[in-house]
Coordinates of C-alpha atoms and ligand atoms in Angstrom, one line a residue:
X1 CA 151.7 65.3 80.2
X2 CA 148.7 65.5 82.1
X3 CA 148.6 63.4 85.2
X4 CA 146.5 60.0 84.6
X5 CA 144.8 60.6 87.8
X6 CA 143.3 63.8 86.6
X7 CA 142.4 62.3 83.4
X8 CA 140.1 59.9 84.9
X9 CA 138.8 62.7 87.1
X10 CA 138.1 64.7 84.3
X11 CA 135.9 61.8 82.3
X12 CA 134.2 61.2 86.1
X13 CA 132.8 64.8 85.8
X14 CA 131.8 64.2 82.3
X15 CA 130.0 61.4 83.1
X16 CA 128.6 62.8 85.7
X17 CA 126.0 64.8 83.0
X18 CA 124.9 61.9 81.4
X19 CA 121.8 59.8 81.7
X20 CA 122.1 57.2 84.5
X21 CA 123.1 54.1 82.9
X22 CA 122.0 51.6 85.6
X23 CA 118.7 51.2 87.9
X24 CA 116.1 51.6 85.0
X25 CA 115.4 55.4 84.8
X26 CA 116.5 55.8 81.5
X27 CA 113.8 53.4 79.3
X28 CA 115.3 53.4 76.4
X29 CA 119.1 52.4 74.9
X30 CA 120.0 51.0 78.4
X31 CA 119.5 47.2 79.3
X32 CA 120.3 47.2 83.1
X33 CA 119.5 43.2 84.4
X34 CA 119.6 44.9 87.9
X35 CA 122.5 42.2 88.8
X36 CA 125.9 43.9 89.4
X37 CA 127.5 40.7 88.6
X38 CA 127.2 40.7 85.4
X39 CA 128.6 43.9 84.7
X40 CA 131.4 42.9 86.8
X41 CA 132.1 39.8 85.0
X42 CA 131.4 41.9 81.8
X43 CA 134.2 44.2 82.5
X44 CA 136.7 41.4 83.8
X45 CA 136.1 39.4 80.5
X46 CA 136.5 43.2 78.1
X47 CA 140.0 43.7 80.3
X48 CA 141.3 40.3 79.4
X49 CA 140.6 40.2 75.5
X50 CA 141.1 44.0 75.2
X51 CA 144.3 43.6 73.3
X52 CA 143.3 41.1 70.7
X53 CA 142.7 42.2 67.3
X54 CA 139.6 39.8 66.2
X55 CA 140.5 40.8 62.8
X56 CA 142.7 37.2 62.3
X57 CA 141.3 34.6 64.6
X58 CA 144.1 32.0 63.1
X59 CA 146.2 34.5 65.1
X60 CA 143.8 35.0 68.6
X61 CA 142.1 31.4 68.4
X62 CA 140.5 32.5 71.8
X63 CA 138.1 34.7 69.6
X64 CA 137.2 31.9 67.1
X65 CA 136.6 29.6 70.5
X66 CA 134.0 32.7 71.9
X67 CA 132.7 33.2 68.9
X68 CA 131.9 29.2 68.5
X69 CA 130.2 29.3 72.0
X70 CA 128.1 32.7 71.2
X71 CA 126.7 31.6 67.9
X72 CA 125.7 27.9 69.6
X73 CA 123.8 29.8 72.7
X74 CA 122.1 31.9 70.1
X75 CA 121.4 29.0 67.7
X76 CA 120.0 26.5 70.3
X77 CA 117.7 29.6 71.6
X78 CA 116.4 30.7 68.4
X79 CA 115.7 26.6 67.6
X80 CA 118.1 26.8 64.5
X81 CA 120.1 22.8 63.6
X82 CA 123.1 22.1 62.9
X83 CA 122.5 23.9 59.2
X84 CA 122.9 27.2 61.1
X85 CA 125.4 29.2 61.2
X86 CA 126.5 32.6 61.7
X87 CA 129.0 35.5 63.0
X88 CA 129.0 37.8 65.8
X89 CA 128.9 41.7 64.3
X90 CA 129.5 44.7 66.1
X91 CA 125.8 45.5 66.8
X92 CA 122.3 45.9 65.7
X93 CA 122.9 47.8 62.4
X94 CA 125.6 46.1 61.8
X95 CA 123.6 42.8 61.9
X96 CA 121.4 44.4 59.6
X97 CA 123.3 46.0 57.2
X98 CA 125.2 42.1 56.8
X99 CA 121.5 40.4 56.6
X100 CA 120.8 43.2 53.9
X101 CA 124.0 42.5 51.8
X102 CA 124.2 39.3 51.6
X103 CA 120.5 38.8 50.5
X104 CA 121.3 41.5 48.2
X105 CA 124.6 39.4 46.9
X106 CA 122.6 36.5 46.3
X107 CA 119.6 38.1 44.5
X108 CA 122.4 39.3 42.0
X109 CA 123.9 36.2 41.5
X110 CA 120.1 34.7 40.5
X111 CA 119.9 38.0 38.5
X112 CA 123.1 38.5 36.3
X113 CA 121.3 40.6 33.8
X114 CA 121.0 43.2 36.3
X115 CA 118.4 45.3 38.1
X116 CA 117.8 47.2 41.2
X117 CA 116.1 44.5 43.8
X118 CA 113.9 45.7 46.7
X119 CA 114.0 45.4 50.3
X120 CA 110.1 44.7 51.3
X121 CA 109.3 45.3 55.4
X122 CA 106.4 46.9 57.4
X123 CA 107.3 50.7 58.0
X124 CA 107.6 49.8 61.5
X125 CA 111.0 48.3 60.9
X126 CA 114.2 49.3 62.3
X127 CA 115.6 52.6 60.1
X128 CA 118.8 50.4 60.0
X129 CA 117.3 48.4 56.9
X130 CA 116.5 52.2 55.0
X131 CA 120.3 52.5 55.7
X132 CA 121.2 49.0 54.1
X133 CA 118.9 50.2 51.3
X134 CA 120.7 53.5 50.9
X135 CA 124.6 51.7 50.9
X136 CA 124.0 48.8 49.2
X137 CA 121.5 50.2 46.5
X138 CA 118.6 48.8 47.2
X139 CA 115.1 50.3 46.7
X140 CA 113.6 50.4 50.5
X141 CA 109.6 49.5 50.2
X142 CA 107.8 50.1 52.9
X143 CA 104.6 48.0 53.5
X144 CA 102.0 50.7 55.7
X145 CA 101.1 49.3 59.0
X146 CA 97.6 50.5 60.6
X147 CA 97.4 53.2 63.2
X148 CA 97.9 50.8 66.4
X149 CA 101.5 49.7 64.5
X150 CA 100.2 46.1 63.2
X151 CA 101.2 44.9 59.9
X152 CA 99.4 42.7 58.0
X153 CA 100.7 39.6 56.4
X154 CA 99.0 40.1 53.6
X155 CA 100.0 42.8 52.7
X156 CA 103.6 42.3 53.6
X157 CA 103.1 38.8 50.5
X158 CA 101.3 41.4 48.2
X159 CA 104.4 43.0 47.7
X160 CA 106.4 39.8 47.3
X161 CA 107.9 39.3 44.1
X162 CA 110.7 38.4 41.6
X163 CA 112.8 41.7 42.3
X164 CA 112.7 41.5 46.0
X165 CA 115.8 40.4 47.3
X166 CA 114.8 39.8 51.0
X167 CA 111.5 40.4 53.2
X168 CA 112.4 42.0 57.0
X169 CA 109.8 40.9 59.5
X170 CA 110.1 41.8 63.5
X171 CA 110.1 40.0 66.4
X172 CA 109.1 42.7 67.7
X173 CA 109.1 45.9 66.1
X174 CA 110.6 48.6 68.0
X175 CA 108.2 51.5 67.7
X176 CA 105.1 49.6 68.3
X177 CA 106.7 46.8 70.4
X178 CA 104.6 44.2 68.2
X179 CA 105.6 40.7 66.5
X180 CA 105.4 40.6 63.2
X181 CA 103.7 37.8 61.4
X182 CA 106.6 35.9 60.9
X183 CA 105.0 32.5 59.7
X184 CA 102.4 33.5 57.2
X185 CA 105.2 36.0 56.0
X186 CA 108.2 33.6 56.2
X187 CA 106.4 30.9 54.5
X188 CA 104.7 32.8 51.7
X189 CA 108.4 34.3 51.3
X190 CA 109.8 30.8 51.1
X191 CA 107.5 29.0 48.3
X192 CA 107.8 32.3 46.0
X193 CA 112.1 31.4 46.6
X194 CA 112.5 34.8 48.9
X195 CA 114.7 35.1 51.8
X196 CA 113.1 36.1 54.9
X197 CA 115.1 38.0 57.7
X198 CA 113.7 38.1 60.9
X199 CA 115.1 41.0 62.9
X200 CA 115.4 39.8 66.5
X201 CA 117.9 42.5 67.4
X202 CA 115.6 43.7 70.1
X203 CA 113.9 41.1 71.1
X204 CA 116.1 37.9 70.5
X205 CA 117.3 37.6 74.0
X206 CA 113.7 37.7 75.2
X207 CA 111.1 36.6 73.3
X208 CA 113.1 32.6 73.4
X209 CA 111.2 32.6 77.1
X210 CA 108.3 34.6 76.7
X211 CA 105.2 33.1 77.2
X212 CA 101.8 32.0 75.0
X213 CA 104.1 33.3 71.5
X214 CA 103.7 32.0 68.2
X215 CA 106.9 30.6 66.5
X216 CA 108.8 33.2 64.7
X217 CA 112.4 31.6 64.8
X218 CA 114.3 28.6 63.1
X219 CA 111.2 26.6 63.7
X220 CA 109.4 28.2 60.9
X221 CA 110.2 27.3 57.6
X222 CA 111.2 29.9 55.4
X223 CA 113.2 32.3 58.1
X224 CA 116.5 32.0 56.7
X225 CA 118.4 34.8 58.7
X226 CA 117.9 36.3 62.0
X227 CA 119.6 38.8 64.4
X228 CA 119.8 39.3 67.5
X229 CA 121.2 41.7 69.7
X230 CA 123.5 40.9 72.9
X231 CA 124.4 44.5 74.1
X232 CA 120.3 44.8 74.1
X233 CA 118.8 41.7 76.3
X234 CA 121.9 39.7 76.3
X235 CA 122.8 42.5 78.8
X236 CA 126.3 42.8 77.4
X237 CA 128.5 45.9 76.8
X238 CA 127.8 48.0 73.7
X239 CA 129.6 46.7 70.9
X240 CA 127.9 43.0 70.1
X241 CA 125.4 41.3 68.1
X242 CA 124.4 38.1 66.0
X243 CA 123.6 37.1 63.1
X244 CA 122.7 33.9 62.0
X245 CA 121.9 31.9 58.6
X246 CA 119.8 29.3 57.2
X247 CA 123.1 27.4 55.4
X248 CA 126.6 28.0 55.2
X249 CA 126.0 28.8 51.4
X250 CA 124.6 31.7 52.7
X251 CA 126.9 32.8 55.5
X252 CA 129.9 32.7 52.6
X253 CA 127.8 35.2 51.0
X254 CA 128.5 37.4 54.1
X255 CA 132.0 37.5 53.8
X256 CA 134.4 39.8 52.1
X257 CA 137.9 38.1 50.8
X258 CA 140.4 39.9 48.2
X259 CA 144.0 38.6 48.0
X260 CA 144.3 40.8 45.4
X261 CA 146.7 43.7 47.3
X262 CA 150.0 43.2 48.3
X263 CA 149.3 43.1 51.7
X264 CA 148.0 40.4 54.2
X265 CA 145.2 38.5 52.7
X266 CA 142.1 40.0 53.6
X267 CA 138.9 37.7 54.9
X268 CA 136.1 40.0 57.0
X269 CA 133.2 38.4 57.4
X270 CA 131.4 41.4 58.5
X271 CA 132.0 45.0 58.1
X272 CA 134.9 46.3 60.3
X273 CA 138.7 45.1 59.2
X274 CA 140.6 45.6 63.0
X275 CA 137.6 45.2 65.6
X276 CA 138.0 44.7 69.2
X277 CA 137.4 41.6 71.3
X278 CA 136.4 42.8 74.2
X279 CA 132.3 43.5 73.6
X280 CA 132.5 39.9 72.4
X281 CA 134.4 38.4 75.7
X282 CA 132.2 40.1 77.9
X283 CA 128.8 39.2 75.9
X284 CA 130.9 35.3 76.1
X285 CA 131.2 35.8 79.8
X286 CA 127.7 36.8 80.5
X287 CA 125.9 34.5 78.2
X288 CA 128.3 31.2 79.6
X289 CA 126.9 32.6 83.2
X290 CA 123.5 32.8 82.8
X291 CA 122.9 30.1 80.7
X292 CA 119.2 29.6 79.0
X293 CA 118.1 29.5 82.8
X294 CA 119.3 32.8 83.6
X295 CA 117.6 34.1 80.7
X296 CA 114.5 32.8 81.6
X297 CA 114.4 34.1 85.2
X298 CA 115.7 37.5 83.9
X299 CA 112.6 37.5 81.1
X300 CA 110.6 36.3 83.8
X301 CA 111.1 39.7 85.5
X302 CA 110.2 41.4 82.4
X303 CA 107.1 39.9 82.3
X304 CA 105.9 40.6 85.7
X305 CA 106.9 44.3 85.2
X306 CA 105.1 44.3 81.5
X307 CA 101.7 43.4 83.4
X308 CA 102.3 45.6 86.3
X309 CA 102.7 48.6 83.3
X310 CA 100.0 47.9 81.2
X311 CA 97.0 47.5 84.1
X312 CA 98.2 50.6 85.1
X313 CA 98.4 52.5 81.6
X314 CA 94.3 50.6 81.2
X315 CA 93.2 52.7 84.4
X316 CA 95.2 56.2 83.4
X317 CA 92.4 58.5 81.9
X318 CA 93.3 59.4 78.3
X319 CA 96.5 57.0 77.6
X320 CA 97.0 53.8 75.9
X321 CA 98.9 51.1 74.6
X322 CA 99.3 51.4 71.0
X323 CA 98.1 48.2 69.7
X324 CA 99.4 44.5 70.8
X325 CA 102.9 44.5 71.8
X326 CA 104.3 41.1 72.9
X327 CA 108.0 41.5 74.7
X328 CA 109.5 44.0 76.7
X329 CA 108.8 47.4 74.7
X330 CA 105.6 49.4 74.5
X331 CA 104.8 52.4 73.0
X332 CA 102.2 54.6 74.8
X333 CA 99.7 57.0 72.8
X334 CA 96.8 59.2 73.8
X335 CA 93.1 57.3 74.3
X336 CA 91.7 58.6 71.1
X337 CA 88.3 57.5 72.6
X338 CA 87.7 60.1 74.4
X339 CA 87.5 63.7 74.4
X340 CA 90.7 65.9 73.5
X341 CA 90.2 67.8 77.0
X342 CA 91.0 64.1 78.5
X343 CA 93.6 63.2 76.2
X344 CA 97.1 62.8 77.7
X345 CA 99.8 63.3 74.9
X346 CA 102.5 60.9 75.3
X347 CA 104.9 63.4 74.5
X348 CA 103.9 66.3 76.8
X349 CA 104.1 63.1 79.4
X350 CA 107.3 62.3 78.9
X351 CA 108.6 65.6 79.6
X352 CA 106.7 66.0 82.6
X353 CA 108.4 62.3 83.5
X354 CA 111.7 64.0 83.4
X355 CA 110.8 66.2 85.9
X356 CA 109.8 62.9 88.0
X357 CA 113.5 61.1 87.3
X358 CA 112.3 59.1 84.5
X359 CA 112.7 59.1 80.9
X360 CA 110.6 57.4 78.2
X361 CA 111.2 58.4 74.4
X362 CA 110.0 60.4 72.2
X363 CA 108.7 59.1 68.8
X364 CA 107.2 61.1 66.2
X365 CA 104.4 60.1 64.7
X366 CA 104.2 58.7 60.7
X367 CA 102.5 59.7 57.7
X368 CA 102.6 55.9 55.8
X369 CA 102.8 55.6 52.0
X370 CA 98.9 55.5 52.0
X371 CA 98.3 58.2 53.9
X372 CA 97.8 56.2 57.0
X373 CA 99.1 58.3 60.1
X374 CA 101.0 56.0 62.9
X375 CA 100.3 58.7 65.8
X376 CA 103.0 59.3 68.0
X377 CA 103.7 57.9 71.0
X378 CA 106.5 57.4 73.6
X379 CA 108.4 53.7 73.5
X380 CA 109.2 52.1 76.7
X381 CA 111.9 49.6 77.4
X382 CA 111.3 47.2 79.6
X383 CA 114.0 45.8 81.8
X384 CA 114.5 43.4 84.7
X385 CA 116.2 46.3 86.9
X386 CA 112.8 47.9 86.6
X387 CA 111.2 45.7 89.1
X388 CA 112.3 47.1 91.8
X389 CA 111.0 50.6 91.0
X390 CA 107.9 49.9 89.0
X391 CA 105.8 51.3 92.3
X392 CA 107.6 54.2 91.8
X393 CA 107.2 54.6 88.3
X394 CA 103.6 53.5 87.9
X395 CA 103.0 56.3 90.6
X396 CA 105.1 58.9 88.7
X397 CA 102.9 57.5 85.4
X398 CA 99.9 58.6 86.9
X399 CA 100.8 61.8 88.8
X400 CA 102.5 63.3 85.2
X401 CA 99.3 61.8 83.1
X402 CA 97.5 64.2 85.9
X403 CA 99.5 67.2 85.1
X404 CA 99.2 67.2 81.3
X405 CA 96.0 65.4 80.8
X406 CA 93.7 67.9 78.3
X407 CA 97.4 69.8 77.0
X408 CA 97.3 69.7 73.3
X409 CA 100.4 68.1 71.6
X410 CA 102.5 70.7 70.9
X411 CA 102.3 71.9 67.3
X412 CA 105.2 74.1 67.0
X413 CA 102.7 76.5 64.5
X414 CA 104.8 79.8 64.3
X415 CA 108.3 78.1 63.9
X416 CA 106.6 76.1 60.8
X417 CA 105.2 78.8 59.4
X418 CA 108.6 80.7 59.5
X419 CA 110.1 77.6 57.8
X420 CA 107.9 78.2 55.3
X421 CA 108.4 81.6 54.6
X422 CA 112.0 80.9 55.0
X423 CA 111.3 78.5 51.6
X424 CA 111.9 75.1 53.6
X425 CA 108.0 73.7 53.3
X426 CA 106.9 70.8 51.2
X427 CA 109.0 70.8 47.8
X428 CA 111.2 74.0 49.3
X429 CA 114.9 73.9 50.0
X430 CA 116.9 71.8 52.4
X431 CA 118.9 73.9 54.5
X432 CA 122.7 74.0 54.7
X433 CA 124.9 73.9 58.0
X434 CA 124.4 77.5 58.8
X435 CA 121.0 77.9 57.6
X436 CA 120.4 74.7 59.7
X437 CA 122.2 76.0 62.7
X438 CA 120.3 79.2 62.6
X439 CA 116.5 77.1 62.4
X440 CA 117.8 75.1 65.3
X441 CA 118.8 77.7 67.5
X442 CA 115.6 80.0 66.5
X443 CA 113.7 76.2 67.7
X444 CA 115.6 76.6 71.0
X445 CA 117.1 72.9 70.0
X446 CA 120.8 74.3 70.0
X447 CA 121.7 73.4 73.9
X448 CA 121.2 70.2 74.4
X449 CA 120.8 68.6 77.2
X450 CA 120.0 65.7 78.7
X451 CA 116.9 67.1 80.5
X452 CA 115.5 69.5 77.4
X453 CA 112.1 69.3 76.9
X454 CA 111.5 67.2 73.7
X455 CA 107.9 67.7 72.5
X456 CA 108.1 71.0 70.0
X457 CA 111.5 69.4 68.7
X458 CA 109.3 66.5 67.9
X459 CA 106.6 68.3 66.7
X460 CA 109.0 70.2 64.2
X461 CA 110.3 66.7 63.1
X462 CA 107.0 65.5 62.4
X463 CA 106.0 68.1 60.8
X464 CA 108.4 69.2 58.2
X465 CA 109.5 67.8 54.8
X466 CA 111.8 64.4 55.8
X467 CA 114.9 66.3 54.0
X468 CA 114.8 69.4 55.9
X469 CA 113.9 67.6 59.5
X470 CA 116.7 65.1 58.3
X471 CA 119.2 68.2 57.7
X472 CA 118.4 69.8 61.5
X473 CA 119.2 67.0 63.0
X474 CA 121.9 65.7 61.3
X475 CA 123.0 69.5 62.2
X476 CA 122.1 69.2 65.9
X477 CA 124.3 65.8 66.1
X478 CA 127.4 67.3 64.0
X479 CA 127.7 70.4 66.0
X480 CA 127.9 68.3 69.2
X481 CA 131.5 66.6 68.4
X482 CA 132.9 69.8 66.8
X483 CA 135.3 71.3 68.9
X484 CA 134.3 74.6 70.7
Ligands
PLP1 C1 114.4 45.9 66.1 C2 115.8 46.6 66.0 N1 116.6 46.4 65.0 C3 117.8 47.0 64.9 C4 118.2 47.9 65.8 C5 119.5 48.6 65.7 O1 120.4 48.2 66.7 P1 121.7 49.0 67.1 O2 121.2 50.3 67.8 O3 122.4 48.1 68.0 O4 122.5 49.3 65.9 C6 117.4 48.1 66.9 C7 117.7 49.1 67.9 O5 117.0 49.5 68.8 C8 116.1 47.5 67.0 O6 115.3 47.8 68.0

């Protein structure tokens, strides 16, 4: 047996090459509130439930009582009566996968004779709902967006009709950063008899406080689901979402029941059986802390470091905000109003940010259904811990624009063309594991670390068929977890 101690040790060092977690260097996947008390109280709240088993709250009633309290905070902030109801999933996916299922469920019971409905949502929206399309059989239809990552509603309700089983909108989207429009979409959805999810998961612990917004919650009338993420703005642990429905005819929809097995009756109303309680105690904790108020002050922060960004993105030669975004991401993207030699490309600036001790992300850009290209850009997340270093990073905004301003995106030309040769262009051949693992390595994406330079990576991913961009990096992530 190896010595606990040493254990521990061992995961310190491993640690130790991540990304920092806390302090707001990392803007993406990380929601620090820049108050240690919450993660304390977060951690003491995980340690107590950590044995339960919130598959049987009959058995743990403490997680039924949690859960009662979680879905109420989120009900009375997203302006939902007493007609609402919901569960608390294991995260954002999971939120939407659930949404996706159940309006799928329902669309089949209104259509016994059969069919394959449609999921109708701007292309902006969260990949999660093309992975509800892909498990539960759905066709995915994506509704093009312009270049600055606005949808519009009318051309989200063009697409509205008998064979679509549920319309996503955004509040906000997370490449873009913008708000759907929820109402016009919501409604419209609503007198043709469609369910409308809005997908809050990034914004739903936010946008309740932010100011001069247009209603895109329970208020509006034909919203009959939305989600919305704890682990992201709730400032909880990994591990905890929720979603919540327009009626409990609904909700049942969600659930999965069989007594048909000789073992314990089953009754899941989301998609794990055995799930821990401890993301769910800790989001409890937190949320039963801060209370609206706390949300508010914490969104406040937000705000104030939103502003402070955006004025100083306006006065950076050759970088802009893509578009409107209303909440706490934003995507940055080169000032296509002026000449290339002034251009800063947002994803030669976010490697140069590394070497500064920040790191924005990388998002490719998008060739829509109609040909309409989303540039790319780099997404920002915007949290309260960021306050207290925005002088710092608005200074190391400026000084990397500096350094790469006039640097073409990268293009990645001569690996392409290989591809191509190789038989993996437009139409070609996807690659295997090896084949993959070869492409990556001749890339120079096989050693990855956290501080690798991104943009020809991106560059290949924009570039190349989906399938074979889809293979590499479903290659790249694989050969990670297999043992050496
Ligand atoms: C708008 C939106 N929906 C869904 C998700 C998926 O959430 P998760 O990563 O928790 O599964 C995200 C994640 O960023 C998101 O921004």
């Amino acid at each position: 047996m190896t010595d606990t101690g040493r254990v521990l040790e061992r995961l310190r060092e491993l640690r130790a090459g991540d990304a920092p977690t806390h302090g707001g260097r990392v803007l993406s996947y990380v929601y620090d509130s820049g108050r240690d008390e919450l993660d304390e109280l977060a951690d003491a709240a995980a340690r107590l439930a950590r044995p339960l088993n919130g598959l049987d709250p009959t058995v743990f009633p403490s997680i039924a009582a949690m859960e009662r309290d979680l879905i109420g905070f989120a009900r009375r902030m997203l302006h939902g009566g007493r007609g609402v109801v919901g569960s608390v999933t294991s995260g954002g996916t999971e939120s939407c996968l659930l949404a996706v299922k159940t309006a799928r469920d329902l669309w089949r019971q209104r259509n016994p004779d059969g069919g394959r409905p449609r999921l109708v949502a701007a292309s902006t929206a969260h990949a999660a709902f093309q992975k509800a399309a892909h498990l539960f059989d759905l066709t995915w239809d994506p509704v093009p967006c312009g270049p600055d990552g606005a949808v519009r509603a009318a051309d989200l309700i063009a697409r509205l009709d008998a064979e679509v089983a549920l319309v996503i909108v955004s509040a906000p989207a997370y490449p873009s950063g913008a708000l759907d429009p929820v109402a016009a979409v919501a409604e419209a959805a609503a007198d043709r008899g469609i369910p409308c999810h809005v997908d809050a998961c990034f914004g739903g612990f936010v946008l309740p406080w932010w100011p001069d917004l247009p209603a895109w919650d329970f208020r509006v009338r034909g919203v009959t689901s939305i989600s919305a993420d704890l682990h992201k703005f709730g400032y909880a642990p990994k591990g905890v979402s929720v979603l919540l429905h327009r009626g409990r005819r609904r909700l049942r929809a969600q659930f999965f029941a069989t007594t048909r097995w000789p073992g314990y009756p089953v009754v899941n109303p989301t998609l794990l059986g055995s799930r821990s309680a401890s993301p769910l105690a800790a989001a409890w904790a937190i949320t039963q802390h801060l209370g609206a108020g706390g949300y508010a002050e914490l969104t406040d922060a937000i705000h104030r470091v939103a502003t402070t960004i955006r004025r100083t993105v306006d006065a950076v030669p050759g970088l802009a905000v893509m578009g409107r975004p209303a909440g706490p991401a934003i995507a940055l993207v080169a000032d296509e109003t002026v000449p290339p030699a002034q251009r800063v490309d947002p994803h030669r600036l976010a490697d140069a940010l590394t070497a500064h001790g920040w790191r924005i992300q990388h998002q490719p850009g998008l060739t829509q259904t109609d040909g309409v290209r989303m540039p790319h850009s780099a997404h920002l997340t915007l949290t309260p811990v960021l306050e207290q270093g925005v002088e710092d990073f608005t200074g190391a905004l400026r000084a990397a624009s500096d350094a790469v301003r006039g640097v073409p995106a990268a293009e990645a030309r001569t690996l392409l063309a290989g591809m191509r040769l190789l038989g993996y262009g437009e139409g070609g051949r996807v690659p295997g594991p090896a084949a993959a693992w070869r492409l990556l390595r001749l890339a120079g994406a096989g050693d990855v670390s956290a501080d690798q330079p991104m943009a020809t990576l991106m560059a290949l991913i924009e570039r190349l068929p989906a399938p074979v961009a889809e293979a590499l990096l479903t290659e790249l992530l694989a050969r990670l977890s297999e043992p050496r």
